[in-house]
Amino acid sequence: RQWSGIGVRSILFVVVCALLMGLVLMISTDPAHTWPSTSTLWIRRPGATNPAHKKGEMWKSATGKSFNGPPPIIAPSLLAADLANLASEAKRVMDAGADVLHIDVMDGHFVPNLSWGAPVIKCLRSHSNAFFDTHLMVSNPAEFVGPMADAGVDMFT
């Protein structure tokens, strides 16, 4: 049966997607839900601490509203950096108040863009003690975890 050119399957699909999104939002805003999520793989570098793990703290937003739990973290992506000065750019954002450096790794296959690999991250690690949150946008992430961990990555998402 059709209503205004839209099939029943299409309507059911939209309703199911909306219900699933509501469930995801409910879980992600539930104070009892603990971070990190199941899509996060932790590799603990000696001495690395994640600034997101500050349980039980009170913090205030810029508008003055008080919140319980971990405050939001600032994690600028290094893709926005001047690549000719990556180490100084990383230092600049950390000095400006960033909590974490977000590193987007792209293989040119899973996504059309190509970014950096383990050798670049290893060089950057020698210039920074920042927490490296690395987002793998690659076709075979399991192949990247070992070399990236050895290069100094702290967390994979």
C-alpha positions as protocol buffer text, in pm:
chain_id: "A"
residue {
  index: 1
  type: ARG
  ca { x: 0 y: 0 z: 0 }
}
residue {
  index: 2
  type: GLN
  ca { x: 130 y: 348 z: -79 }
}
residue {
  index: 3
  type: TRP
  ca { x: 65 y: 689 z: 80 }
}
residue {
  index: 4
  type: SER
  ca { x: 165 y: 987 z: -133 }
}
residue {
  index: 5
  type: GLY
  ca { x: 430 y: 784 z: -314 }
}
residue {
  index: 6
  type: ILE
  ca { x: 600 y: 667 z: 8 }
}
residue {
  index: 7
  type: GLY
  ca { x: 599 y: 294 z: 68 }
}
residue {
  index: 8
  type: VAL
  ca { x: 507 y: 130 z: 397 }
}
residue {
  index: 9
  type: ARG
  ca { x: 860 y: -16 z: 418 }
}
residue {
  index: 10
  type: SER
  ca { x: 1010 y: 332 z: 391 }
}
residue {
  index: 11
  type: ILE
  ca { x: 789 y: 461 z: 670 }
}
residue {
  index: 12
  type: LEU
  ca { x: 871 y: 162 z: 892 }
}
residue {
  index: 13
  type: PHE
  ca { x: 1241 y: 211 z: 820 }
}
residue {
  index: 14
  type: VAL
  ca { x: 1225 y: 576 z: 929 }
}
residue {
  index: 15
  type: VAL
  ca { x: 1031 y: 486 z: 1246 }
}
residue {
  index: 16
  type: VAL
  ca { x: 1278 y: 211 z: 1341 }
}
residue {
  index: 17
  type: CYS
  ca { x: 1575 y: 444 z: 1279 }
}
residue {
  index: 18
  type: ALA
  ca { x: 1415 y: 713 z: 1494 }
}
residue {
  index: 19
  type: LEU
  ca { x: 1357 y: 464 z: 1777 }
}
residue {
  index: 20
  type: LEU
  ca { x: 1717 y: 341 z: 1756 }
}
residue {
  index: 21
  type: MET
  ca { x: 1851 y: 698 z: 1760 }
}
residue {
  index: 22
  type: GLY
  ca { x: 1640 y: 768 z: 2067 }
}
residue {
  index: 23
  type: LEU
  ca { x: 1789 y: 462 z: 2237 }
}
residue {
  index: 24
  type: VAL
  ca { x: 2143 y: 571 z: 2148 }
}
residue {
  index: 25
  type: LEU
  ca { x: 2079 y: 921 z: 2280 }
}
residue {
  index: 26
  type: MET
  ca { x: 1925 y: 781 z: 2597 }
}
residue {
  index: 27
  type: ILE
  ca { x: 2228 y: 558 z: 2658 }
}
residue {
  index: 28
  type: SER
  ca { x: 2482 y: 831 z: 2577 }
}
residue {
  index: 29
  type: THR
  ca { x: 2318 y: 1081 z: 2813 }
}
residue {
  index: 30
  type: ASP
  ca { x: 2258 y: 833 z: 3094 }
}
residue {
  index: 31
  type: PRO
  ca { x: 2485 y: 930 z: 3388 }
}
residue {
  index: 32
  type: ALA
  ca { x: 2522 y: 563 z: 3478 }
}
residue {
  index: 33
  type: HIS
  ca { x: 2670 y: 487 z: 3136 }
}
residue {
  index: 34
  type: THR
  ca { x: 3045 y: 461 z: 3176 }
}
residue {
  index: 35
  type: TRP
  ca { x: 3301 y: 583 z: 2928 }
}
residue {
  index: 36
  type: PRO
  ca { x: 3480 y: 449 z: 2719 }
}
residue {
  index: 37
  type: SER
  ca { x: 3228 y: 289 z: 2489 }
}
residue {
  index: 38
  type: THR
  ca { x: 3263 y: -57 z: 2339 }
}
residue {
  index: 39
  type: SER
  ca { x: 3403 y: 97 z: 2020 }
}
residue {
  index: 40
  type: THR
  ca { x: 3708 y: 225 z: 2205 }
}
residue {
  index: 41
  type: LEU
  ca { x: 4027 y: 24 z: 2236 }
}
residue {
  index: 42
  type: TRP
  ca { x: 4264 y: 127 z: 2511 }
}
residue {
  index: 43
  type: ILE
  ca { x: 4639 y: 93 z: 2480 }
}
residue {
  index: 44
  type: ARG
  ca { x: 4798 y: 223 z: 2797 }
}
residue {
  index: 45
  type: ARG
  ca { x: 5126 y: 397 z: 2740 }
}
residue {
  index: 46
  type: PRO
  ca { x: 5329 y: 420 z: 3062 }
}
residue {
  index: 47
  type: GLY
  ca { x: 5236 y: 743 z: 3237 }
}
residue {
  index: 48
  type: ALA
  ca { x: 4941 y: 820 z: 3006 }
}
residue {
  index: 49
  type: THR
  ca { x: 4627 y: 942 z: 3175 }
}
residue {
  index: 50
  type: ASN
  ca { x: 4302 y: 1024 z: 3004 }
}
residue {
  index: 51
  type: PRO
  ca { x: 4171 y: 1363 z: 3115 }
}
residue {
  index: 52
  type: ALA
  ca { x: 3816 y: 1242 z: 3054 }
}
residue {
  index: 53
  type: HIS
  ca { x: 3836 y: 1020 z: 3365 }
}
residue {
  index: 54
  type: LYS
  ca { x: 3756 y: 1270 z: 3639 }
}
residue {
  index: 55
  type: LYS
  ca { x: 3466 y: 1101 z: 3813 }
}
residue {
  index: 56
  type: GLY
  ca { x: 3254 y: 1272 z: 4071 }
}
residue {
  index: 57
  type: GLU
  ca { x: 3366 y: 1624 z: 3985 }
}
residue {
  index: 58
  type: MET
  ca { x: 3139 y: 1923 z: 3964 }
}
residue {
  index: 59
  type: TRP
  ca { x: 3205 y: 2157 z: 3676 }
}
residue {
  index: 60
  type: LYS
  ca { x: 3037 y: 2462 z: 3527 }
}
residue {
  index: 61
  type: SER
  ca { x: 2963 y: 2537 z: 3166 }
}
residue {
  index: 62
  type: ALA
  ca { x: 3040 y: 2871 z: 3006 }
}
residue {
  index: 63
  type: THR
  ca { x: 2680 y: 2972 z: 3084 }
}
residue {
  index: 64
  type: GLY
  ca { x: 2733 y: 2895 z: 3454 }
}
residue {
  index: 65
  type: LYS
  ca { x: 2518 y: 2581 z: 3469 }
}
residue {
  index: 66
  type: SER
  ca { x: 2663 y: 2318 z: 3709 }
}
residue {
  index: 67
  type: PHE
  ca { x: 2706 y: 1956 z: 3606 }
}
residue {
  index: 68
  type: ASN
  ca { x: 2810 y: 1635 z: 3783 }
}
residue {
  index: 69
  type: GLY
  ca { x: 3050 y: 1388 z: 3628 }
}
residue {
  index: 70
  type: PRO
  ca { x: 3339 y: 1421 z: 3392 }
}
residue {
  index: 71
  type: PRO
  ca { x: 3367 y: 1755 z: 3217 }
}
residue {
  index: 72
  type: PRO
  ca { x: 3383 y: 1765 z: 2837 }
}
residue {
  index: 73
  type: ILE
  ca { x: 3729 y: 1731 z: 2689 }
}
residue {
  index: 74
  type: ILE
  ca { x: 3880 y: 1946 z: 2417 }
}
residue {
  index: 75
  type: ALA
  ca { x: 4037 y: 1725 z: 2149 }
}
residue {
  index: 76
  type: PRO
  ca { x: 4140 y: 1926 z: 1841 }
}
residue {
  index: 77
  type: SER
  ca { x: 4218 y: 1727 z: 1530 }
}
residue {
  index: 78
  type: LEU
  ca { x: 4570 y: 1749 z: 1395 }
}
residue {
  index: 79
  type: LEU
  ca { x: 4422 y: 1754 z: 1043 }
}
residue {
  index: 80
  type: ALA
  ca { x: 4368 y: 2126 z: 1098 }
}
residue {
  index: 81
  type: ALA
  ca { x: 4737 y: 2180 z: 1180 }
}
residue {
  index: 82
  type: ASP
  ca { x: 5008 y: 2330 z: 963 }
}
residue {
  index: 83
  type: LEU
  ca { x: 5163 y: 1999 z: 858 }
}
residue {
  index: 84
  type: ALA
  ca { x: 5504 y: 2157 z: 797 }
}
residue {
  index: 85
  type: ASN
  ca { x: 5516 y: 2239 z: 1171 }
}
residue {
  index: 86
  type: LEU
  ca { x: 5326 y: 1948 z: 1325 }
}
residue {
  index: 87
  type: ALA
  ca { x: 5520 y: 1932 z: 1653 }
}
residue {
  index: 88
  type: SER
  ca { x: 5493 y: 2305 z: 1721 }
}
residue {
  index: 89
  type: GLU
  ca { x: 5124 y: 2300 z: 1623 }
}
residue {
  index: 90
  type: ALA
  ca { x: 5060 y: 2015 z: 1869 }
}
residue {
  index: 91
  type: LYS
  ca { x: 5238 y: 2212 z: 2142 }
}
residue {
  index: 92
  type: ARG
  ca { x: 5042 y: 2526 z: 2054 }
}
residue {
  index: 93
  type: VAL
  ca { x: 4700 y: 2360 z: 2092 }
}
residue {
  index: 94
  type: MET
  ca { x: 4802 y: 2184 z: 2413 }
}
residue {
  index: 95
  type: ASP
  ca { x: 4931 y: 2515 z: 2556 }
}
residue {
  index: 96
  type: ALA
  ca { x: 4602 y: 2677 z: 2454 }
}
residue {
  index: 97
  type: GLY
  ca { x: 4408 y: 2434 z: 2676 }
}
residue {
  index: 98
  type: ALA
  ca { x: 4344 y: 2121 z: 2471 }
}
residue {
  index: 99
  type: ASP
  ca { x: 4310 y: 1805 z: 2680 }
}
residue {
  index: 100
  type: VAL
  ca { x: 4383 y: 1549 z: 2407 }
}
residue {
  index: 101
  type: LEU
  ca { x: 4527 y: 1546 z: 2057 }
}
residue {
  index: 102
  type: HIS
  ca { x: 4289 y: 1382 z: 1810 }
}
residue {
  index: 103
  type: ILE
  ca { x: 4472 y: 1209 z: 1526 }
}
residue {
  index: 104
  type: ASP
  ca { x: 4271 y: 1105 z: 1220 }
}
residue {
  index: 105
  type: VAL
  ca { x: 4436 y: 817 z: 1036 }
}
residue {
  index: 106
  type: MET
  ca { x: 4298 y: 759 z: 685 }
}
residue {
  index: 107
  type: ASP
  ca { x: 4422 y: 500 z: 438 }
}
residue {
  index: 108
  type: GLY
  ca { x: 4285 y: 638 z: 111 }
}
residue {
  index: 109
  type: HIS
  ca { x: 4071 y: 326 z: 72 }
}
residue {
  index: 110
  type: PHE
  ca { x: 3812 y: 321 z: 353 }
}
residue {
  index: 111
  type: VAL
  ca { x: 3780 y: 695 z: 300 }
}
residue {
  index: 112
  type: PRO
  ca { x: 3912 y: 876 z: -7 }
}
residue {
  index: 113
  type: ASN
  ca { x: 4155 y: 1092 z: 192 }
}
residue {
  index: 114
  type: LEU
  ca { x: 4504 y: 987 z: 296 }
}
residue {
  index: 115
  type: SER
  ca { x: 4666 y: 1113 z: 615 }
}
residue {
  index: 116
  type: TRP
  ca { x: 4958 y: 990 z: 823 }
}
residue {
  index: 117
  type: GLY
  ca { x: 5081 y: 661 z: 951 }
}
residue {
  index: 118
  type: ALA
  ca { x: 5282 y: 521 z: 1240 }
}
residue {
  index: 119
  type: PRO
  ca { x: 5616 y: 684 z: 1141 }
}
residue {
  index: 120
  type: VAL
  ca { x: 5467 y: 1035 z: 1161 }
}
residue {
  index: 121
  type: ILE
  ca { x: 5296 y: 959 z: 1492 }
}
residue {
  index: 122
  type: LYS
  ca { x: 5620 y: 814 z: 1631 }
}
residue {
  index: 123
  type: CYS
  ca { x: 5804 y: 1136 z: 1539 }
}
residue {
  index: 124
  type: LEU
  ca { x: 5530 y: 1346 z: 1696 }
}
residue {
  index: 125
  type: ARG
  ca { x: 5535 y: 1132 z: 2013 }
}
residue {
  index: 126
  type: SER
  ca { x: 5902 y: 1223 z: 2065 }
}
residue {
  index: 127
  type: HIS
  ca { x: 5792 y: 1590 z: 2086 }
}
residue {
  index: 128
  type: SER
  ca { x: 5471 y: 1557 z: 2288 }
}
residue {
  index: 129
  type: ASN
  ca { x: 5348 y: 1395 z: 2609 }
}
residue {
  index: 130
  type: ALA
  ca { x: 4986 y: 1466 z: 2513 }
}
residue {
  index: 131
  type: PHE
  ca { x: 4722 y: 1194 z: 2520 }
}
residue {
  index: 132
  type: PHE
  ca { x: 4685 y: 1070 z: 2159 }
}
residue {
  index: 133
  type: ASP
  ca { x: 4326 y: 976 z: 2067 }
}
residue {
  index: 134
  type: THR
  ca { x: 4356 y: 813 z: 1727 }
}
residue {
  index: 135
  type: HIS
  ca { x: 4058 y: 769 z: 1497 }
}
residue {
  index: 136
  type: LEU
  ca { x: 4120 y: 485 z: 1251 }
}
residue {
  index: 137
  type: MET
  ca { x: 3933 y: 539 z: 926 }
}
residue {
  index: 138
  type: VAL
  ca { x: 4097 y: 245 z: 753 }
}
residue {
  index: 139
  type: SER
  ca { x: 3983 y: -70 z: 576 }
}
residue {
  index: 140
  type: ASN
  ca { x: 4177 y: -310 z: 800 }
}
residue {
  index: 141
  type: PRO
  ca { x: 4205 y: -149 z: 1143 }
}
residue {
  index: 142
  type: ALA
  ca { x: 4355 y: -460 z: 1303 }
}
residue {
  index: 143
  type: GLU
  ca { x: 4664 y: -414 z: 1084 }
}
residue {
  index: 144
  type: PHE
  ca { x: 4713 y: -61 z: 1218 }
}
residue {
  index: 145
  type: VAL
  ca { x: 4672 y: -118 z: 1592 }
}
residue {
  index: 146
  type: GLY
  ca { x: 5012 y: -279 z: 1660 }
}
residue {
  index: 147
  type: PRO
  ca { x: 5228 y: -30 z: 1468 }
}
residue {
  index: 148
  type: MET
  ca { x: 5027 y: 266 z: 1596 }
}
residue {
  index: 149
  type: ALA
  ca { x: 5048 y: 147 z: 1958 }
}
residue {
  index: 150
  type: ASP
  ca { x: 5423 y: 102 z: 1918 }
}
residue {
  index: 151
  type: ALA
  ca { x: 5440 y: 457 z: 1779 }
}
residue {
  index: 152
  type: GLY
  ca { x: 5281 y: 593 z: 2097 }
}
residue {
  index: 153
  type: VAL
  ca { x: 4904 y: 607 z: 2043 }
}
residue {
  index: 154
  type: ASP
  ca { x: 4706 y: 602 z: 2370 }
}
residue {
  index: 155
  type: MET
  ca { x: 4353 y: 528 z: 2247 }
}
residue {
  index: 156
  type: PHE
  ca { x: 4188 y: 404 z: 1927 }
}
residue {
  index: 157
  type: THR
  ca { x: 3837 y: 499 z: 1821 }
}
